[in-house]
Amino acid sequence: MTYLETAAQFYREVAETPQVGLCCVQSTPLQLPGLKIPLAMQEMNYGCGTTVHSTELGNQPTVLYVGVGGGLEALQFAYFSRYAGAVIAVEPVGAMREAAARNLEIAAQEDPWFDTSFVEIREGDAFNLPVADASVDIVAQNCLFNIFEPEDLNRALKEAYRVLKPGGRLQMSDPIATSQIPAHLQQDERLRAMCLSGALTYQEYTERITNAGFGQVEIRARRPYRLLDSQTYNLDEHLLLESLDSVSFKVDIPEDGACIFTGKTAIYAGSEPFFDDSAGHLLQRGIPAAVCDKTAAKLAAIKPAEIIVTNSTWHYIGGGCC
């Protein structure tokens, strides 16, 4: 079998026999007024973080969710877009489509506001999304793209870019590796399917996003995910995997490169009331200004004695400038 066939077989198994806590850091599902998550969905929470950011879901966006899982995040997205076909869930594994459909039927019984027509489950995969060009506001995936080998990841990212409207958002949660994962683990198809051996480093991961055409990337969260201990995984030393939640925007890439926001700020500490770099950045003395990593580095180089750049918080929720 190819590694994708191994992954499909694995998720067929966990669709038919749910494995609680299979691949995620266990956390309470997003709590929202009137939203009840069926137990069956919680047991099939096969993700490593969240792609549902409630403050960004105004105006009832159309969402394409890649890899429906148990339907949990599809239901959460539908909470904000309550109309037929608001969420299109694409899933290649038949058993998983059937499980998600059952779980959504339960949700319709437990949540008076929810109608199963809000979520349309379609057969398909990340490489051939069954929607037209520039037709959705959001593409989301949780703990799926890390399974892909690098060239397949490129295909999936470019396909997400294709179907997004201009200005649309790719909302992802994936494991990343704090150092290169050795080849003997990368080649273990079962571990790859379990989201334990396919992760790229942060630098590699974000580079592939921007290489696909996304001009702005914002990091919503970064936290520990799993430890690959040296004894179990035949490593020279322990290897930490982290969970990275990101939002990438389908906007043009600036001439000087894509903008990646990780929570850095620039603070002017000079003698003047303001500092203007004549490139669109105006810093008020003593007031932190959110900036992308690229701009942070440029400002620090201009006046290293007068401009303080704070460290990445890995928790960025908008604002600031490139």
Tab-separated table of C-alpha atoms in Angstrom:
chain	number	residue	atom	x	y	z
A	1	MET	CA	0.000	0.000	0.000
A	2	THR	CA	1.004	3.604	-0.441
A	3	TYR	CA	1.278	5.681	2.709
A	4	LEU	CA	-2.032	7.368	1.839
A	5	GLU	CA	-3.729	3.978	1.594
A	6	THR	CA	-2.269	3.063	4.979
A	7	ALA	CA	-3.646	6.304	6.409
A	8	ALA	CA	-7.071	5.607	4.885
A	9	GLN	CA	-7.115	2.125	6.384
A	10	PHE	CA	-6.091	3.485	9.778
A	11	TYR	CA	-8.857	6.099	9.818
A	12	ARG	CA	-11.355	3.528	8.614
A	13	GLU	CA	-10.478	1.551	11.740
A	14	VAL	CA	-10.825	4.499	14.132
A	15	ALA	CA	-14.091	5.552	12.484
A	16	GLU	CA	-15.569	2.134	13.199
A	17	THR	CA	-13.975	1.821	16.656
A	18	PRO	CA	-13.276	5.298	18.106
A	19	GLN	CA	-10.003	5.719	20.018
A	20	VAL	CA	-10.362	8.464	22.602
A	21	GLY	CA	-7.290	10.685	22.735
A	22	LEU	CA	-5.769	9.059	19.660
A	23	CYS	CA	-3.689	11.982	18.438
A	24	CYS	CA	-4.601	15.125	20.302
A	25	VAL	CA	-3.853	17.024	23.444
A	26	GLN	CA	-7.087	16.519	25.335
A	27	SER	CA	-8.838	19.828	25.902
A	28	THR	CA	-12.394	20.992	26.434
A	29	PRO	CA	-14.189	21.620	23.116
A	30	LEU	CA	-15.036	25.233	22.352
A	31	GLN	CA	-17.810	26.331	24.704
A	32	LEU	CA	-20.513	28.451	23.060
A	33	PRO	CA	-24.036	29.365	24.197
A	34	GLY	CA	-26.496	26.708	23.063
A	35	LEU	CA	-23.832	24.458	21.533
A	36	LYS	CA	-23.780	20.896	22.823
A	37	ILE	CA	-21.114	18.583	21.442
A	38	PRO	CA	-22.377	14.974	21.277
A	39	LEU	CA	-20.242	12.513	23.202
A	40	ALA	CA	-19.585	10.491	20.049
A	41	MET	CA	-18.003	13.563	18.442
A	42	GLN	CA	-15.827	14.201	21.469
A	43	GLU	CA	-14.588	10.609	21.364
A	44	MET	CA	-13.602	11.109	17.719
A	45	ASN	CA	-11.784	14.385	18.276
A	46	TYR	CA	-8.832	13.395	16.096
A	47	GLY	CA	-7.136	16.770	16.003
A	48	CYS	CA	-4.165	18.442	17.670
A	49	GLY	CA	-5.614	21.915	18.309
A	50	THR	CA	-8.461	23.951	16.858
A	51	THR	CA	-9.229	25.701	13.582
A	52	VAL	CA	-12.407	27.371	14.884
A	53	HIS	CA	-11.639	30.918	16.006
A	54	SER	CA	-14.926	32.418	17.133
A	55	THR	CA	-13.954	36.095	16.826
A	56	GLU	CA	-13.218	35.632	13.109
A	57	LEU	CA	-16.435	33.962	12.028
A	58	GLY	CA	-18.775	36.884	11.538
A	59	ASN	CA	-20.802	37.378	8.351
A	60	GLN	CA	-21.605	33.654	8.075
A	61	PRO	CA	-18.654	32.458	5.979
A	62	THR	CA	-18.801	29.444	3.693
A	63	VAL	CA	-16.389	26.851	5.040
A	64	LEU	CA	-14.711	23.952	3.276
A	65	TYR	CA	-13.520	21.476	5.895
A	66	VAL	CA	-10.963	18.930	4.691
A	67	GLY	CA	-11.084	15.607	6.551
A	68	VAL	CA	-14.386	15.625	8.430
A	69	GLY	CA	-13.340	13.309	11.277
A	70	GLY	CA	-16.220	12.843	13.694
A	71	GLY	CA	-17.806	16.114	12.562
A	72	LEU	CA	-16.907	18.142	15.660
A	73	GLU	CA	-15.378	21.187	13.991
A	74	ALA	CA	-17.879	21.041	11.121
A	75	LEU	CA	-20.595	21.419	13.763
A	76	GLN	CA	-18.710	24.271	15.425
A	77	PHE	CA	-18.331	26.115	12.125
A	78	ALA	CA	-22.042	25.586	11.394
A	79	TYR	CA	-22.819	27.334	14.689
A	80	PHE	CA	-21.670	30.559	13.036
A	81	SER	CA	-23.107	29.916	9.545
A	82	ARG	CA	-26.615	28.573	9.935
A	83	TYR	CA	-27.770	27.935	6.383
A	84	ALA	CA	-27.908	24.979	4.022
A	85	GLY	CA	-24.489	24.068	2.641
A	86	ALA	CA	-22.646	26.535	4.846
A	87	VAL	CA	-20.042	23.887	5.687
A	88	ILE	CA	-18.777	21.524	3.005
A	89	ALA	CA	-16.935	18.617	4.606
A	90	VAL	CA	-14.682	16.658	2.262
A	91	GLU	CA	-13.627	13.168	3.332
A	92	PRO	CA	-12.079	10.290	1.317
A	93	VAL	CA	-12.806	7.504	3.841
A	94	GLY	CA	-16.341	6.123	3.535
A	95	ALA	CA	-16.513	4.851	7.110
A	96	MET	CA	-15.540	8.279	8.404
A	97	ARG	CA	-18.195	9.980	6.257
A	98	GLU	CA	-20.786	7.582	7.667
A	99	ALA	CA	-19.654	8.145	11.258
A	100	ALA	CA	-19.711	11.926	10.863
A	101	ALA	CA	-23.196	11.795	9.336
A	102	ARG	CA	-24.438	9.740	12.310
A	103	ASN	CA	-22.859	12.142	14.764
A	104	LEU	CA	-24.422	15.140	13.035
A	105	GLU	CA	-27.827	13.476	13.249
A	106	ILE	CA	-27.298	13.188	17.009
A	107	ALA	CA	-26.273	16.851	17.121
A	108	ALA	CA	-29.513	17.811	15.359
A	109	GLN	CA	-31.444	16.057	18.130
A	110	GLU	CA	-29.423	17.654	20.942
A	111	ASP	CA	-28.984	21.188	19.507
A	112	PRO	CA	-32.293	22.841	18.541
A	113	TRP	CA	-30.570	25.443	16.348
A	114	PHE	CA	-28.738	22.858	14.189
A	115	ASP	CA	-30.044	21.334	10.995
A	116	THR	CA	-28.074	18.612	9.221
A	117	SER	CA	-28.455	20.557	5.962
A	118	PHE	CA	-25.941	23.077	7.361
A	119	VAL	CA	-23.141	20.530	6.797
A	120	GLU	CA	-22.814	18.820	3.417
A	121	ILE	CA	-20.468	15.822	3.480
A	122	ARG	CA	-18.843	15.109	0.123
A	123	GLU	CA	-16.524	12.369	-1.042
A	124	GLY	CA	-13.169	13.765	-2.076
A	125	ASP	CA	-9.660	14.487	-0.898
A	126	ALA	CA	-7.301	17.368	-0.226
A	127	PHE	CA	-5.707	17.114	-3.673
A	128	ASN	CA	-8.941	17.429	-5.665
A	129	LEU	CA	-11.416	19.516	-3.688
A	130	PRO	CA	-14.906	19.172	-5.222
A	131	VAL	CA	-15.684	22.899	-5.408
A	132	ALA	CA	-15.111	25.671	-7.944
A	133	ASP	CA	-12.223	28.120	-8.012
A	134	ALA	CA	-12.495	31.063	-5.584
A	135	SER	CA	-15.776	29.792	-4.137
A	136	VAL	CA	-15.302	29.536	-0.341
A	137	ASP	CA	-14.347	31.952	2.426
A	138	ILE	CA	-12.478	29.486	4.634
A	139	VAL	CA	-10.641	26.221	4.105
A	140	ALA	CA	-9.933	24.384	7.363
A	141	GLN	CA	-8.116	21.198	8.331
A	142	ASN	CA	-7.059	19.781	11.672
A	143	CYS	CA	-4.167	17.338	12.006
A	144	LEU	CA	-4.370	16.111	8.397
A	145	PHE	CA	-1.805	17.957	6.310
A	146	ASN	CA	1.042	16.822	8.591
A	147	ILE	CA	0.402	13.277	7.361
A	148	PHE	CA	1.313	14.235	3.799
A	149	GLU	CA	4.766	13.780	2.375
A	150	PRO	CA	6.281	17.140	1.299
A	151	GLU	CA	5.226	17.121	-2.350
A	152	ASP	CA	1.699	16.027	-1.465
A	153	LEU	CA	1.576	18.807	1.136
A	154	ASN	CA	2.447	21.276	-1.618
A	155	ARG	CA	-0.431	19.914	-3.718
A	156	ALA	CA	-2.892	20.227	-0.843
A	157	LEU	CA	-1.844	23.803	-0.039
A	158	LYS	CA	-2.122	24.886	-3.680
A	159	GLU	CA	-5.536	23.238	-3.954
A	160	ALA	CA	-6.717	25.121	-0.849
A	161	TYR	CA	-5.415	28.345	-2.413
A	162	ARG	CA	-7.345	27.599	-5.611
A	163	VAL	CA	-10.761	27.272	-3.979
A	164	LEU	CA	-10.453	30.266	-1.633
A	165	LYS	CA	-11.928	33.607	-2.543
A	166	PRO	CA	-9.474	36.540	-2.673
A	167	GLY	CA	-8.773	37.456	0.933
A	168	GLY	CA	-10.014	34.032	2.079
A	169	ARG	CA	-8.389	32.129	4.931
A	170	LEU	CA	-6.730	28.752	5.310
A	171	GLN	CA	-7.193	27.760	8.962
A	172	MET	CA	-5.021	24.871	10.062
A	173	SER	CA	-3.848	22.983	13.107
A	174	ASP	CA	-0.935	20.584	12.645
A	175	PRO	CA	1.914	19.079	14.621
A	176	ILE	CA	5.344	20.530	13.908
A	177	ALA	CA	8.711	19.124	14.949
A	178	THR	CA	11.276	20.995	17.028
A	179	SER	CA	14.003	19.257	15.002
A	180	GLN	CA	14.148	17.116	11.879
A	181	ILE	CA	12.353	13.789	12.271
A	182	PRO	CA	14.746	10.946	11.327
A	183	ALA	CA	14.113	9.001	8.136
A	184	HIS	CA	13.314	5.718	9.901
A	185	LEU	CA	10.312	7.389	11.561
A	186	GLN	CA	9.240	9.348	8.476
A	187	GLN	CA	9.103	6.080	6.549
A	188	ASP	CA	6.900	4.352	9.124
A	189	GLU	CA	3.503	4.688	7.438
A	190	ARG	CA	1.517	3.746	10.525
A	191	LEU	CA	3.247	6.391	12.670
A	192	ARG	CA	2.704	8.923	9.889
A	193	ALA	CA	-1.012	8.142	9.848
A	194	MET	CA	-1.052	8.624	13.632
A	195	CYS	CA	0.394	12.161	13.230
A	196	LEU	CA	3.668	11.171	14.895
A	197	SER	CA	6.265	11.076	12.140
A	198	GLY	CA	5.298	13.348	9.241
A	199	ALA	CA	5.685	16.730	10.936
A	200	LEU	CA	7.948	19.378	9.427
A	201	THR	CA	9.848	21.979	11.405
A	202	TYR	CA	8.188	25.368	11.903
A	203	GLN	CA	10.450	26.945	9.283
A	204	GLU	CA	9.713	24.260	6.683
A	205	TYR	CA	5.984	24.325	7.421
A	206	THR	CA	5.563	28.095	7.053
A	207	GLU	CA	7.783	28.192	3.966
A	208	ARG	CA	5.530	25.703	2.204
A	209	ILE	CA	2.468	27.806	3.081
A	210	THR	CA	3.979	30.967	1.627
A	211	ASN	CA	5.400	29.094	-1.379
A	212	ALA	CA	1.806	28.087	-2.189
A	213	GLY	CA	0.985	31.785	-2.583
A	214	PHE	CA	-0.348	32.866	0.815
A	215	GLY	CA	0.911	36.381	1.488
A	216	GLN	CA	0.143	36.573	5.203
A	217	VAL	CA	0.355	33.923	7.934
A	218	GLU	CA	-0.784	34.463	11.520
A	219	ILE	CA	0.055	32.070	14.353
A	220	ARG	CA	-2.867	31.634	16.730
A	221	ALA	CA	-1.288	29.130	19.129
A	222	ARG	CA	1.790	26.964	19.597
A	223	ARG	CA	1.994	24.416	22.383
A	224	PRO	CA	3.509	21.008	23.269
A	225	TYR	CA	1.813	18.070	21.538
A	226	ARG	CA	3.735	14.808	21.936
A	227	LEU	CA	7.171	13.650	23.038
A	228	LEU	CA	8.922	11.021	20.951
A	229	ASP	CA	11.153	9.512	23.612
A	230	SER	CA	14.538	8.186	22.627
A	231	GLN	CA	14.009	4.629	23.873
A	232	THR	CA	10.629	3.938	22.243
A	233	TYR	CA	11.439	5.578	18.924
A	234	ASN	CA	15.141	4.678	18.616
A	235	LEU	CA	16.404	8.250	18.758
A	236	ASP	CA	19.671	9.764	19.961
A	237	GLU	CA	17.676	12.138	22.140
A	238	HIS	CA	14.052	12.965	22.912
A	239	LEU	CA	12.172	14.834	20.180
A	240	LEU	CA	9.311	17.191	21.040
A	241	LEU	CA	6.390	17.712	18.675
A	242	GLU	CA	4.340	20.887	19.013
A	243	SER	CA	0.824	21.773	17.895
A	244	LEU	CA	0.612	24.869	15.681
A	245	ASP	CA	-2.671	26.691	14.962
A	246	SER	CA	-2.370	29.107	12.038
A	247	VAL	CA	-4.476	31.275	9.742
A	248	SER	CA	-3.084	31.988	6.262
A	249	PHE	CA	-4.609	34.632	4.021
A	250	LYS	CA	-5.032	34.520	0.260
A	251	VAL	CA	-3.515	37.937	-0.341
A	252	ASP	CA	-0.674	39.004	-2.602
A	253	ILE	CA	2.834	38.392	-1.346
A	254	PRO	CA	4.649	41.739	-0.870
A	255	GLU	CA	7.789	42.363	-2.894
A	256	ASP	CA	9.960	41.824	0.167
A	257	GLY	CA	8.319	38.520	1.087
A	258	ALA	CA	5.306	37.164	2.914
A	259	CYS	CA	4.307	38.521	6.318
A	260	ILE	CA	4.285	36.085	9.229
A	261	PHE	CA	2.863	37.278	12.540
A	262	THR	CA	3.927	35.401	15.666
A	263	GLY	CA	3.001	37.980	18.313
A	264	LYS	CA	6.093	40.194	18.167
A	265	THR	CA	5.883	43.894	18.922
A	266	ALA	CA	8.212	46.815	18.251
A	267	ILE	CA	8.603	49.572	20.863
A	268	TYR	CA	10.260	52.902	20.173
A	269	ALA	CA	12.347	54.064	23.157
A	270	GLY	CA	14.013	57.132	21.637
A	271	SER	CA	13.700	60.803	22.555
A	272	GLU	CA	11.135	61.860	19.929
A	273	PRO	CA	7.353	61.440	20.345
A	274	PHE	CA	7.233	59.176	17.284
A	275	PHE	CA	9.487	57.170	15.024
A	276	ASP	CA	8.601	56.952	11.319
A	277	ASP	CA	10.624	54.579	9.153
A	278	SER	CA	9.168	56.142	5.965
A	279	ALA	CA	7.936	52.681	4.961
A	280	GLY	CA	4.516	52.819	6.563
A	281	HIS	CA	5.464	52.093	10.169
A	282	LEU	CA	4.834	54.775	12.780
A	283	LEU	CA	5.835	53.923	16.327
A	284	GLN	CA	4.636	56.007	19.261
A	285	ARG	CA	7.239	56.293	21.989
A	286	GLY	CA	6.757	53.642	24.649
A	287	ILE	CA	3.714	52.008	23.010
A	288	PRO	CA	4.130	48.433	21.707
A	289	ALA	CA	3.046	48.026	18.087
A	290	ALA	CA	2.263	44.570	16.702
A	291	VAL	CA	4.439	43.818	13.693
A	292	CYS	CA	5.210	40.823	11.521
A	293	ASP	CA	8.504	39.052	12.033
A	294	LYS	CA	9.943	40.533	8.829
A	295	THR	CA	9.186	44.110	9.904
A	296	ALA	CA	10.398	43.423	13.451
A	297	ALA	CA	13.812	42.455	12.108
A	298	LYS	CA	14.003	45.508	9.838
A	299	LEU	CA	13.043	47.948	12.590
A	300	ALA	CA	15.522	46.440	15.024
A	301	ALA	CA	18.287	46.834	12.443
A	302	ILE	CA	17.453	50.500	11.758
A	303	LYS	CA	17.831	51.703	15.353
A	304	PRO	CA	19.065	48.864	17.548
A	305	ALA	CA	19.610	51.193	20.513
A	306	GLU	CA	16.163	52.798	20.312
A	307	ILE	CA	13.771	50.126	19.035
A	308	ILE	CA	13.010	47.153	21.254
A	309	VAL	CA	11.556	44.056	19.613
A	310	THR	CA	9.742	41.665	21.940
A	311	ASN	CA	9.846	37.902	21.542
A	312	SER	CA	7.182	35.883	19.730
A	313	THR	CA	4.218	35.062	21.948
A	314	TRP	CA	2.942	32.459	19.436
A	315	HIS	CA	-0.512	33.801	20.188
A	316	TYR	CA	-1.541	36.465	17.681
A	317	ILE	CA	-5.122	37.608	17.089
A	318	GLY	CA	-4.801	40.420	14.560
A	319	GLY	CA	-3.917	44.063	14.267
A	320	GLY	CA	-0.517	45.533	13.598
A	321	CYS	CA	1.218	46.001	10.282
A	322	CYS	CA	3.750	44.499	7.920
